[in-house]
mmCIF file of C-alpha atoms and ligand atoms in Angstrom:
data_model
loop_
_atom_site.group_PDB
_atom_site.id
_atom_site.type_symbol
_atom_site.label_atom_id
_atom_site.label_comp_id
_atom_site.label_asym_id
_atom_site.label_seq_id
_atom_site.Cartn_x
_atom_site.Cartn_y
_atom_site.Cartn_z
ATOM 1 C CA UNK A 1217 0.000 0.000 0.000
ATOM 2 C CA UNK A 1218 1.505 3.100 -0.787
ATOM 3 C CA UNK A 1219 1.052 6.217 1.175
ATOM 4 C CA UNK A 1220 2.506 9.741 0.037
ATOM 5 C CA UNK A 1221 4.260 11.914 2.640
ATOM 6 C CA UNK A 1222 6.150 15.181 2.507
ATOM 7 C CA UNK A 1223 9.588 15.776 3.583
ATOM 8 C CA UNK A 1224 9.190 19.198 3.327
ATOM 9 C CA UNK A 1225 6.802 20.333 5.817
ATOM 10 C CA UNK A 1226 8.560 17.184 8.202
ATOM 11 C CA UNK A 1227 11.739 19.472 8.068
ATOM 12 C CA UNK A 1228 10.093 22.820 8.676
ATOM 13 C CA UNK A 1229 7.718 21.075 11.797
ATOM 14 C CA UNK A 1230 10.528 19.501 12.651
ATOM 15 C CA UNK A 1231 13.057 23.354 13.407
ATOM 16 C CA UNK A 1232 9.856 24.603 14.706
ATOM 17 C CA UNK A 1233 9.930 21.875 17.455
ATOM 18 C CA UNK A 1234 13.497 21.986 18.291
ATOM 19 C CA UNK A 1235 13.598 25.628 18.043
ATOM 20 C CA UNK A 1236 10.948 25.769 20.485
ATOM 21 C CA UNK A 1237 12.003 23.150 23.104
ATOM 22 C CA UNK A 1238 14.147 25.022 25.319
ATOM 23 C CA UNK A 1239 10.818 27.165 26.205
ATOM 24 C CA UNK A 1240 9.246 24.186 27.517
ATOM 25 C CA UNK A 1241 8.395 22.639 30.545
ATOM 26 C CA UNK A 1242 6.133 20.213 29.681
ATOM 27 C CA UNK A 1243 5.090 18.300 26.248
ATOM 28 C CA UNK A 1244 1.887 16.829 25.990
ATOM 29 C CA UNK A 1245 1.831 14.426 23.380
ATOM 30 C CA UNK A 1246 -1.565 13.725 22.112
ATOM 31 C CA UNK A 1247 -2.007 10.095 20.470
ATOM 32 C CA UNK A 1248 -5.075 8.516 18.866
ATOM 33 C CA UNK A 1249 -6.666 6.068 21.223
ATOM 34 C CA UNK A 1250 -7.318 3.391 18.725
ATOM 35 C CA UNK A 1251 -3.971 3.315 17.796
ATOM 36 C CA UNK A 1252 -1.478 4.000 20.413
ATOM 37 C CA UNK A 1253 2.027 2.518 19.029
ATOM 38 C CA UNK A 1254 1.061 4.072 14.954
ATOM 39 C CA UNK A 1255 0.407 7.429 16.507
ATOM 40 C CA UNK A 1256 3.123 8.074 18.126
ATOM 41 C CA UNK A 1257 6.079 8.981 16.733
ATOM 42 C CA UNK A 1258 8.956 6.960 17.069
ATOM 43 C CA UNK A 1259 11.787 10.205 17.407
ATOM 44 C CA UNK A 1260 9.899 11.521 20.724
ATOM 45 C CA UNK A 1261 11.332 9.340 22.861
ATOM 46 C CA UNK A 1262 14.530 10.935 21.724
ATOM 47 C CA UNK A 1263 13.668 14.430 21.285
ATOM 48 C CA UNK A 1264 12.005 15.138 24.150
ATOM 49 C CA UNK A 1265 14.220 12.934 26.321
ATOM 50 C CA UNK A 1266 15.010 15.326 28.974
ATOM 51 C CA UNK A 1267 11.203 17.014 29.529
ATOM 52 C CA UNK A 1268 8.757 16.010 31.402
ATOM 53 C CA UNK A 1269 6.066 14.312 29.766
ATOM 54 C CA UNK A 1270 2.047 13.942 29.843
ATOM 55 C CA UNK A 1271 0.891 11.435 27.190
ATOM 56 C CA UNK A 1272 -3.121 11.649 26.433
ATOM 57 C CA UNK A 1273 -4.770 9.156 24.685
ATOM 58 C CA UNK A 1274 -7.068 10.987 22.371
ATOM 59 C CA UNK A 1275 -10.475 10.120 20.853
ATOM 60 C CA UNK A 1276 -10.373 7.461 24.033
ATOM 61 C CA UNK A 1277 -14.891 7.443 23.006
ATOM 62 C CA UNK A 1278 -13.988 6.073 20.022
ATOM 63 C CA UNK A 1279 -11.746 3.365 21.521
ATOM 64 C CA UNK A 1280 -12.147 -0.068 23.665
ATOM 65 C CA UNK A 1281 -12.365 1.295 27.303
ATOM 66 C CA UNK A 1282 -10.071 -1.629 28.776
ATOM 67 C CA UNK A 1283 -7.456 -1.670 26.260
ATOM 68 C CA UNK A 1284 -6.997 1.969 26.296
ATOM 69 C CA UNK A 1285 -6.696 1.125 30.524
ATOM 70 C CA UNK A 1286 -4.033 -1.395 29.655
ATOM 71 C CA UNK A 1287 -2.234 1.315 27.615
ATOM 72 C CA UNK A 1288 -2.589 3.796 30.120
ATOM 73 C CA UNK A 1289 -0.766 1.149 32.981
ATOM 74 C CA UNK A 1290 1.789 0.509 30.301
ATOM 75 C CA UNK A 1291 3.005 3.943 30.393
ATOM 76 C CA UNK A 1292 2.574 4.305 34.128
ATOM 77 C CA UNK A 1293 4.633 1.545 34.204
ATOM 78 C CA UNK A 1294 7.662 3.468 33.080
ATOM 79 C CA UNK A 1295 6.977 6.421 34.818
ATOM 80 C CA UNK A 1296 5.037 8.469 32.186
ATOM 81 C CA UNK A 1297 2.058 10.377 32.796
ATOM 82 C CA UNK A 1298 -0.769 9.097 30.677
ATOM 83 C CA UNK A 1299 -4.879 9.654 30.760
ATOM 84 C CA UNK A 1300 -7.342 8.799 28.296
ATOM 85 C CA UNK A 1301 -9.128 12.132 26.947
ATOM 86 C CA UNK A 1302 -11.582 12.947 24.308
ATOM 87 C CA UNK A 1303 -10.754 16.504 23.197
ATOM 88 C CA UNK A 1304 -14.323 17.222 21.862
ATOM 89 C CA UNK A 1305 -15.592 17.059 25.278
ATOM 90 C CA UNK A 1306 -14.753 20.742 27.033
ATOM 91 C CA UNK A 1307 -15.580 19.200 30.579
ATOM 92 C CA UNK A 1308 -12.178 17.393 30.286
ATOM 93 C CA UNK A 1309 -10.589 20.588 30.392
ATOM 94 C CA UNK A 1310 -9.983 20.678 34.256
ATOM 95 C CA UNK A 1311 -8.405 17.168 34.320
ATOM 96 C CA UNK A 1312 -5.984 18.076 31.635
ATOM 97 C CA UNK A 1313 -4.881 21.203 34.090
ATOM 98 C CA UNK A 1314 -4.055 19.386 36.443
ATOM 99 C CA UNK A 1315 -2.437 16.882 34.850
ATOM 100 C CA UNK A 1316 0.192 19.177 33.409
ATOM 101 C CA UNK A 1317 0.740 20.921 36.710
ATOM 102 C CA UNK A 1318 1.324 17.387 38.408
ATOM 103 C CA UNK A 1319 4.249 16.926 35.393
ATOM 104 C CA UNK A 1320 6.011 20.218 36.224
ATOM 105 C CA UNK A 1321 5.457 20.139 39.991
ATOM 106 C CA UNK A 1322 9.121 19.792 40.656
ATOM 107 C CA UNK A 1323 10.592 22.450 38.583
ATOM 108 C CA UNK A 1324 7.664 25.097 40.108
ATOM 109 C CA UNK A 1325 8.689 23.985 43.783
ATOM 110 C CA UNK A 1326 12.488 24.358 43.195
ATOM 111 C CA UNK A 1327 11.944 27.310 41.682
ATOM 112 C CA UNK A 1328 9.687 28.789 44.359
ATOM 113 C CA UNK A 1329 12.585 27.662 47.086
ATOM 114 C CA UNK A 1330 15.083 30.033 45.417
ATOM 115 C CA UNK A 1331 12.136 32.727 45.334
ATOM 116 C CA UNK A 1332 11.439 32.672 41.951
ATOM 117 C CA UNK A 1333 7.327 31.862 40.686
ATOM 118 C CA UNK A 1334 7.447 30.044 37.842
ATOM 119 C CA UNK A 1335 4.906 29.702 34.964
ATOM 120 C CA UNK A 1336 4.673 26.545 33.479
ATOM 121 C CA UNK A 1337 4.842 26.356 29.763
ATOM 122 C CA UNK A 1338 3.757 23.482 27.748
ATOM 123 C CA UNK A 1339 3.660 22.344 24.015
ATOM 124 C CA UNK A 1340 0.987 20.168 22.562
ATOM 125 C CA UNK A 1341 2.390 17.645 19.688
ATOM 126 C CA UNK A 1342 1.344 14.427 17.973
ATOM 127 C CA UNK A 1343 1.076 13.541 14.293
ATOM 128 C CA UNK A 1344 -1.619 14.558 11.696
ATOM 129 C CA UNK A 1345 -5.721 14.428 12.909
ATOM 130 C CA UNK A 1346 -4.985 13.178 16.518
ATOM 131 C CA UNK A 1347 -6.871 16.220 18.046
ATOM 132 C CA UNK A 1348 -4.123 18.606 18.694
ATOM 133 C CA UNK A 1349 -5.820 21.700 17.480
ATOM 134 C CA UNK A 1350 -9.159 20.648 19.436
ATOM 135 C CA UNK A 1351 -7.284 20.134 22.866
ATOM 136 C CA UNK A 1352 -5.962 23.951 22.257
ATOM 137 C CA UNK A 1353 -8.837 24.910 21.502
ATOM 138 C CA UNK A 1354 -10.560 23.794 24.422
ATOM 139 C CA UNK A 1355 -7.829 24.427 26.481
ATOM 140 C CA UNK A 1356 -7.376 27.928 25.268
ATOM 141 C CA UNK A 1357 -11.372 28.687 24.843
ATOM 142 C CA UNK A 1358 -11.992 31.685 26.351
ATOM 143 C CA UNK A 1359 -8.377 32.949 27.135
ATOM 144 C CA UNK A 1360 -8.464 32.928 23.282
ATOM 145 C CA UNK A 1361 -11.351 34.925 22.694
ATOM 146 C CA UNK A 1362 -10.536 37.483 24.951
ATOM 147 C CA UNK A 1363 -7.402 38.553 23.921
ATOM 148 C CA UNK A 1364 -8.543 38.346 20.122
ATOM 149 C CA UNK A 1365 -11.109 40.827 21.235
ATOM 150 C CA UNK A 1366 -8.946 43.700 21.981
ATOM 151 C CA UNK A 1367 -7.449 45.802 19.494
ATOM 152 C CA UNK A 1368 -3.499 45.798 18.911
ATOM 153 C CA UNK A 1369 -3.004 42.816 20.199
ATOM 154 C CA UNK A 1370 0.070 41.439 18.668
ATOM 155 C CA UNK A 1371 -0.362 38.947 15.456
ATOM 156 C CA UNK A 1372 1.040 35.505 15.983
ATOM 157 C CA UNK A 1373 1.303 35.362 19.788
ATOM 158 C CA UNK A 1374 2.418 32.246 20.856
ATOM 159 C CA UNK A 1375 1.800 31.523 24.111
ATOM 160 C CA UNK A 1376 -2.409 31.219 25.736
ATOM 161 C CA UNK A 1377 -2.704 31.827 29.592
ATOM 162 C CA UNK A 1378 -4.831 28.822 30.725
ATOM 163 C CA UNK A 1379 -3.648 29.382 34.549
ATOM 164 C CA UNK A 1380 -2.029 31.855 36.649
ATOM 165 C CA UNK A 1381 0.926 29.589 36.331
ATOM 166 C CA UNK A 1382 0.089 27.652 32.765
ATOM 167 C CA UNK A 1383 0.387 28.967 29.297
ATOM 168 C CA UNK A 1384 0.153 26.757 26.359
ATOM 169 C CA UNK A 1385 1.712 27.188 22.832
ATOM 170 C CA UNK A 1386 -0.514 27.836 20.648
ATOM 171 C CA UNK A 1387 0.416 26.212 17.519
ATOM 172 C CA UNK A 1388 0.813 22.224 18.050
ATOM 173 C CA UNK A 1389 4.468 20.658 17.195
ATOM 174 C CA UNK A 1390 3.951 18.561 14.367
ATOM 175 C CA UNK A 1391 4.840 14.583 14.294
ATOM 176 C CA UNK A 1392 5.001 11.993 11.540
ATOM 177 C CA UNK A 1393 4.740 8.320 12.047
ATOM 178 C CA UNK A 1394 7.178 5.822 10.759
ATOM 179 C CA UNK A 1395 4.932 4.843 7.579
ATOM 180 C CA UNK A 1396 8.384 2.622 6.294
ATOM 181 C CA UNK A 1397 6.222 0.076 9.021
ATOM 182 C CA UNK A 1398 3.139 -1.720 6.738
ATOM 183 C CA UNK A 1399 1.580 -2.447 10.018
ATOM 184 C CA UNK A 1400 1.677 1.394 10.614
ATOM 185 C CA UNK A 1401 0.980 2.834 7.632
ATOM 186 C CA UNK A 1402 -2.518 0.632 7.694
ATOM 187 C CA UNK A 1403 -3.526 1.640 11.114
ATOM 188 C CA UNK A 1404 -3.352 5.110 10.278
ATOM 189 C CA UNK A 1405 -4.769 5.425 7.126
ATOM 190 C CA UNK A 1406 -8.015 3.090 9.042
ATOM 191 C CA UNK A 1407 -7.998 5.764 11.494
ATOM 192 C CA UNK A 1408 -7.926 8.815 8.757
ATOM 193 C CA UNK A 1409 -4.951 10.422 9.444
ATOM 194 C CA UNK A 1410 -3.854 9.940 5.677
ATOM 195 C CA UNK A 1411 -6.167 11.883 3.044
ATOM 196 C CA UNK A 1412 -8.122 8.647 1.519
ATOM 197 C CA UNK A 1413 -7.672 9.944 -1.812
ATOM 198 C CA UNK A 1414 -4.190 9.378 -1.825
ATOM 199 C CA UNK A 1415 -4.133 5.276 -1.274
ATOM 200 C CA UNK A 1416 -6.934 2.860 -2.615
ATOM 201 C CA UNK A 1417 -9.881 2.800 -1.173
ATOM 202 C CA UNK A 1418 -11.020 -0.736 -1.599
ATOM 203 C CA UNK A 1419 -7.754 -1.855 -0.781
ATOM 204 C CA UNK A 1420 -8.120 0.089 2.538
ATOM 205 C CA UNK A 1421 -11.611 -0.775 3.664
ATOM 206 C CA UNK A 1422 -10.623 -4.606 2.731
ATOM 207 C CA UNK A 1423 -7.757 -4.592 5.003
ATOM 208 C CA UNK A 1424 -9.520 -2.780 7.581
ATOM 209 C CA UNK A 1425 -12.446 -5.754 7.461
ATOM 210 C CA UNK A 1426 -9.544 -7.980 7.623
ATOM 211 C CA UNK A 1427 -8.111 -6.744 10.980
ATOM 212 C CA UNK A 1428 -11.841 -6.256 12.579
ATOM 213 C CA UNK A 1429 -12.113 -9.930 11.626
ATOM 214 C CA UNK A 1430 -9.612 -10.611 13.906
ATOM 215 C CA UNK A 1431 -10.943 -8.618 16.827
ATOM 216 C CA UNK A 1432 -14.212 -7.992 16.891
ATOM 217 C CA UNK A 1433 -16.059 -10.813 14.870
ATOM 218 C CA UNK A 1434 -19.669 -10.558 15.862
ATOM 219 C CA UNK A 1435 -19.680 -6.778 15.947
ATOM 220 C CA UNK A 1436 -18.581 -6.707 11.977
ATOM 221 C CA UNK A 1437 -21.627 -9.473 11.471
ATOM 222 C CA UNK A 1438 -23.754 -7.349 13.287
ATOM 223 C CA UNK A 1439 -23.250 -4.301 11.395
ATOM 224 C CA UNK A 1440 -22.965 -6.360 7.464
ATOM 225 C CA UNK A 1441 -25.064 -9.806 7.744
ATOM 226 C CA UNK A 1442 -23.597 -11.373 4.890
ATOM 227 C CA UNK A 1443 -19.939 -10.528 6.167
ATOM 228 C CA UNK A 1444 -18.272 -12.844 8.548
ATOM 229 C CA UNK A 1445 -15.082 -15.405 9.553
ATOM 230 C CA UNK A 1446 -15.694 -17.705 7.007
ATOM 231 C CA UNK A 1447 -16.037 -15.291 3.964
ATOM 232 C CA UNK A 1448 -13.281 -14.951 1.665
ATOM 233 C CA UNK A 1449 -11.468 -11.867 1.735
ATOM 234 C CA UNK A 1450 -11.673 -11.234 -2.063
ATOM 235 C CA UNK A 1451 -15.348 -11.046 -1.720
ATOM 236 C CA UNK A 1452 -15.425 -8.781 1.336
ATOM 237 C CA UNK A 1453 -16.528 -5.787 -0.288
ATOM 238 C CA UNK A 1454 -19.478 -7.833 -2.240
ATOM 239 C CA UNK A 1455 -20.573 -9.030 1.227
ATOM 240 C CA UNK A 1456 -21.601 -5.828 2.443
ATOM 241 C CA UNK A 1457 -22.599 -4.492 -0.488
ATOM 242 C CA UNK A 1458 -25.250 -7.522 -0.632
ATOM 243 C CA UNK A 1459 -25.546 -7.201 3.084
ATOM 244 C CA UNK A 1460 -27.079 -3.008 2.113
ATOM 245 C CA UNK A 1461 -28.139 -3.322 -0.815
ATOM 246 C CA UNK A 1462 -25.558 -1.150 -2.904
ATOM 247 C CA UNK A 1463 -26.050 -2.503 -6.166
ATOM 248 C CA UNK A 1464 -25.390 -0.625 -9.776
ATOM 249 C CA UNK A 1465 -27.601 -0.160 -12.445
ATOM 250 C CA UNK A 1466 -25.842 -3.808 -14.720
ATOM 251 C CA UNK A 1467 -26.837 -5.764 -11.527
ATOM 252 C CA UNK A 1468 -23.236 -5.451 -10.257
ATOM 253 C CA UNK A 1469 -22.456 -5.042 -6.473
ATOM 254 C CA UNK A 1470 -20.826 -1.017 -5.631
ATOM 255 C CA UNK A 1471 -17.934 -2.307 -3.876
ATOM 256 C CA UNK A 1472 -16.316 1.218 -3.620
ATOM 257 C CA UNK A 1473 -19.581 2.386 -1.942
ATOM 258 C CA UNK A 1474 -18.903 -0.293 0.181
ATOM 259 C CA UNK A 1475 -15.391 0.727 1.246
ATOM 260 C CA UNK A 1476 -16.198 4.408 1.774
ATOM 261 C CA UNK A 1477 -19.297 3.117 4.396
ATOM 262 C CA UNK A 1478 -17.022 0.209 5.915
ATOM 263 C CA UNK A 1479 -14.433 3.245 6.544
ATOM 264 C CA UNK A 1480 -16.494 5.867 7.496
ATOM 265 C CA UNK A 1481 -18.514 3.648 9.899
ATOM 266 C CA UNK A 1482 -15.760 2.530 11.342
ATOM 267 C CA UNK A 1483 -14.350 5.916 12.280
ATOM 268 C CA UNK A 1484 -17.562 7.571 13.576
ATOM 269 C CA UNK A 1485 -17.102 4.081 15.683
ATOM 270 C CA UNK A 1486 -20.379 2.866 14.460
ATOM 271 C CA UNK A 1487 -19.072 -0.845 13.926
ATOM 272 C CA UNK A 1488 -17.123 -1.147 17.762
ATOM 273 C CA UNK A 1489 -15.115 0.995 19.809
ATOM 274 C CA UNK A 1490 -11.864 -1.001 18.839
ATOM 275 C CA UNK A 1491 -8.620 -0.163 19.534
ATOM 276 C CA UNK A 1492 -6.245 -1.787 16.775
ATOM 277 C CA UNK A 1493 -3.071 -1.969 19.374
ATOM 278 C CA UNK A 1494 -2.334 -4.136 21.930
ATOM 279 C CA UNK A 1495 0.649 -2.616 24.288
ATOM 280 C CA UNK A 1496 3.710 -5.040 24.670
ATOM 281 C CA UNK A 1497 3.825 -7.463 27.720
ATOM 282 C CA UNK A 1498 6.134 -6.428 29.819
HETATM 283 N N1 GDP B 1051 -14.556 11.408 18.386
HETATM 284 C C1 GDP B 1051 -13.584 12.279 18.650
HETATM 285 N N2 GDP B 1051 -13.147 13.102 17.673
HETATM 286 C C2 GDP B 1051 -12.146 13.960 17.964
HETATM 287 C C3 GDP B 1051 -11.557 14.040 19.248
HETATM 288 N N3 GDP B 1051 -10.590 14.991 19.222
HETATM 289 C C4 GDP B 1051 -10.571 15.483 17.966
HETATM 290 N N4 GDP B 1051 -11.510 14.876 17.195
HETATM 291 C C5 GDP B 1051 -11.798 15.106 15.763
HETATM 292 O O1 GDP B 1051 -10.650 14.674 15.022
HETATM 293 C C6 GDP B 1051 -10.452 15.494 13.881
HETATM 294 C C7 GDP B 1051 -9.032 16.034 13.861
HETATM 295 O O2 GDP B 1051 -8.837 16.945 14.939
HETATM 296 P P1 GDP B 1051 -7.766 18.134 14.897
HETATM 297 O O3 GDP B 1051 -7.847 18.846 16.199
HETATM 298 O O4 GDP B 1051 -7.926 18.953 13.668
HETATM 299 O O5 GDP B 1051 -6.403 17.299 14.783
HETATM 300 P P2 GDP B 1051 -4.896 17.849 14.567
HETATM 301 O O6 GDP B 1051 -4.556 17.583 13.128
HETATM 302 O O7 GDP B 1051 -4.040 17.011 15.459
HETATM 303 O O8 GDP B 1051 -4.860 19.297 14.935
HETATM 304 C C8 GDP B 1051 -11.514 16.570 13.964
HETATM 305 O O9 GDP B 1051 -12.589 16.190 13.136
HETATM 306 C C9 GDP B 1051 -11.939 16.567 15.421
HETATM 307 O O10 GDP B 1051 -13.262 16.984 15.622
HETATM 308 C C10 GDP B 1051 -12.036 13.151 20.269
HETATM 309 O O11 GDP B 1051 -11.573 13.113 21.413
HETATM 310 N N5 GDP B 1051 -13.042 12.298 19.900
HETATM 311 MG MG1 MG B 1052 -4.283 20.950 13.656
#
């Protein structure tokens, strides 16, 4: 499957980042629920390897509620910060707060023993469509507003006062996953973080019926009668197609109608709340 990216912007994301970094206290690093391991990228380890760090799992309503708990122990487990969150929700707002605060509690009470009060400044990243402009958004809300409100206030301010002693960045770091990994490159192009018109769409919406095969059986049934285990994967698309009734004008089953409802009901999470990724034992 082959999936276009662009070095370009990667390079120009990438100097915004670093020249950025040493204004931060804390990166929050947004991935998508359903798929923790393709969402993140692989470099943040790396790059951010001295800063504290608050993972959210994003889009956690579109995502199975105990894997997403298994992911969330799997970080904990190596001393990272991570919550689930759902960015669309604004009521989440107050748990992100203090989450961040929690991450840069040390450097604020060091800093207060020499006499110094220290605002904590944070940085949202993550990779294409994981919800980074909708947790700033919420996040900034209001603080936004106002300030846009007044005259002459400066163009292209960068930093939104979400606390006395938060501000946020206001433009998200971007990512990019590792799409050299097939695995990878699927998952996020299920999830719809690569434009669809740039891979095949059958192709896609195949594999995707493939892999919710594999994990949630009776939920694809439920959704496309004449799709289950037993039918073979070159006649996927036909099976739901027969299953709704999408049939052409010669009598021949719309398979790409298919593929465009299997993916789009699978994102709105119509068909399961699945999460793709299973965190490594251990
Ligand atoms: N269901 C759901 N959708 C979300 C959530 N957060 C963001 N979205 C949607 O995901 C899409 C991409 O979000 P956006 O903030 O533009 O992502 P960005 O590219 O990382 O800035 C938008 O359609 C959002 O409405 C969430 O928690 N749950
Ligand atoms: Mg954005």
């Amino acid at each position: 499957m082959q999936i276009q990216w662009y070095p370009g912007h990667m390079t120009k994301a990438k100097r915004m980042l670093a020249e950025n970094l040493k204004l931060i206290d804390v990166v929050i690093e947004l991935v998508d629920a359903r798929a923790p391991r393709s969402t993140k990228n692989p470099d943040f380890s790396d790059m951010f390897a001295n800063k504290k760090r608050v993972v959210l799992l994003n889009k956690a309503d579109l995502a199975n509620k105990s894997v997403t708990a298994d992911w969330i122990r799997y970080y904990k487990a190596q001393g990272i910060y991570a919550s689930e969150f759902v960015a669309t929700k604004s009521n989440k707002r107050k748990s992100a707060i203090q989450a961040i605060e929690e991450a840069a509690k040390e450097k604020v009470e060091s800093m207060r023993k020499k006499g110094v009060f220290k605002t904590v400044r944070a940085m949202v990243v993550g990779i294409p469509n994981v919800g980074k402009s909708t947790f700033i958004n919420i996040m900034a809300g209001a603080a936004r507003t106002q300030t846009g409100d007044r005259p002459g206030v400066t163009q292209g301010k960068q930093w939104v006062k979400i606390t006395n002693q938060l501000e946020l960045m206001d433009t998200p770091g971007l990512l990019w996953p590792k799409f050299e990994d097939e695995t990878v490159a699927k998952h996020i192009s299920f999830i719809g973080s690569v434009r669809d018109d740039v891979i095949d769409r059958e192709e896609l919406a195949k594999q995707l019926l493939i892999t919710l095969l594999k994990i949630v059986p009776e939920s694809v049934s439920e959704r496309y009668k004449e799709v289950n285990l037993e039918t073979s994967h070159d006649y996927l698309l036909e099976a739901v197609a027969k299953s709704r009734g999408f049939v052409l004008s010669g009598g021949e089953y719309d398979t790409l109608r298919s593929a465009k409802i299997v993916l789009d009901e699978f994102r709105g999470g119509k068909i399961a709340k699945v999460t793709l990724e299973t965190p490594p034992k251990d």
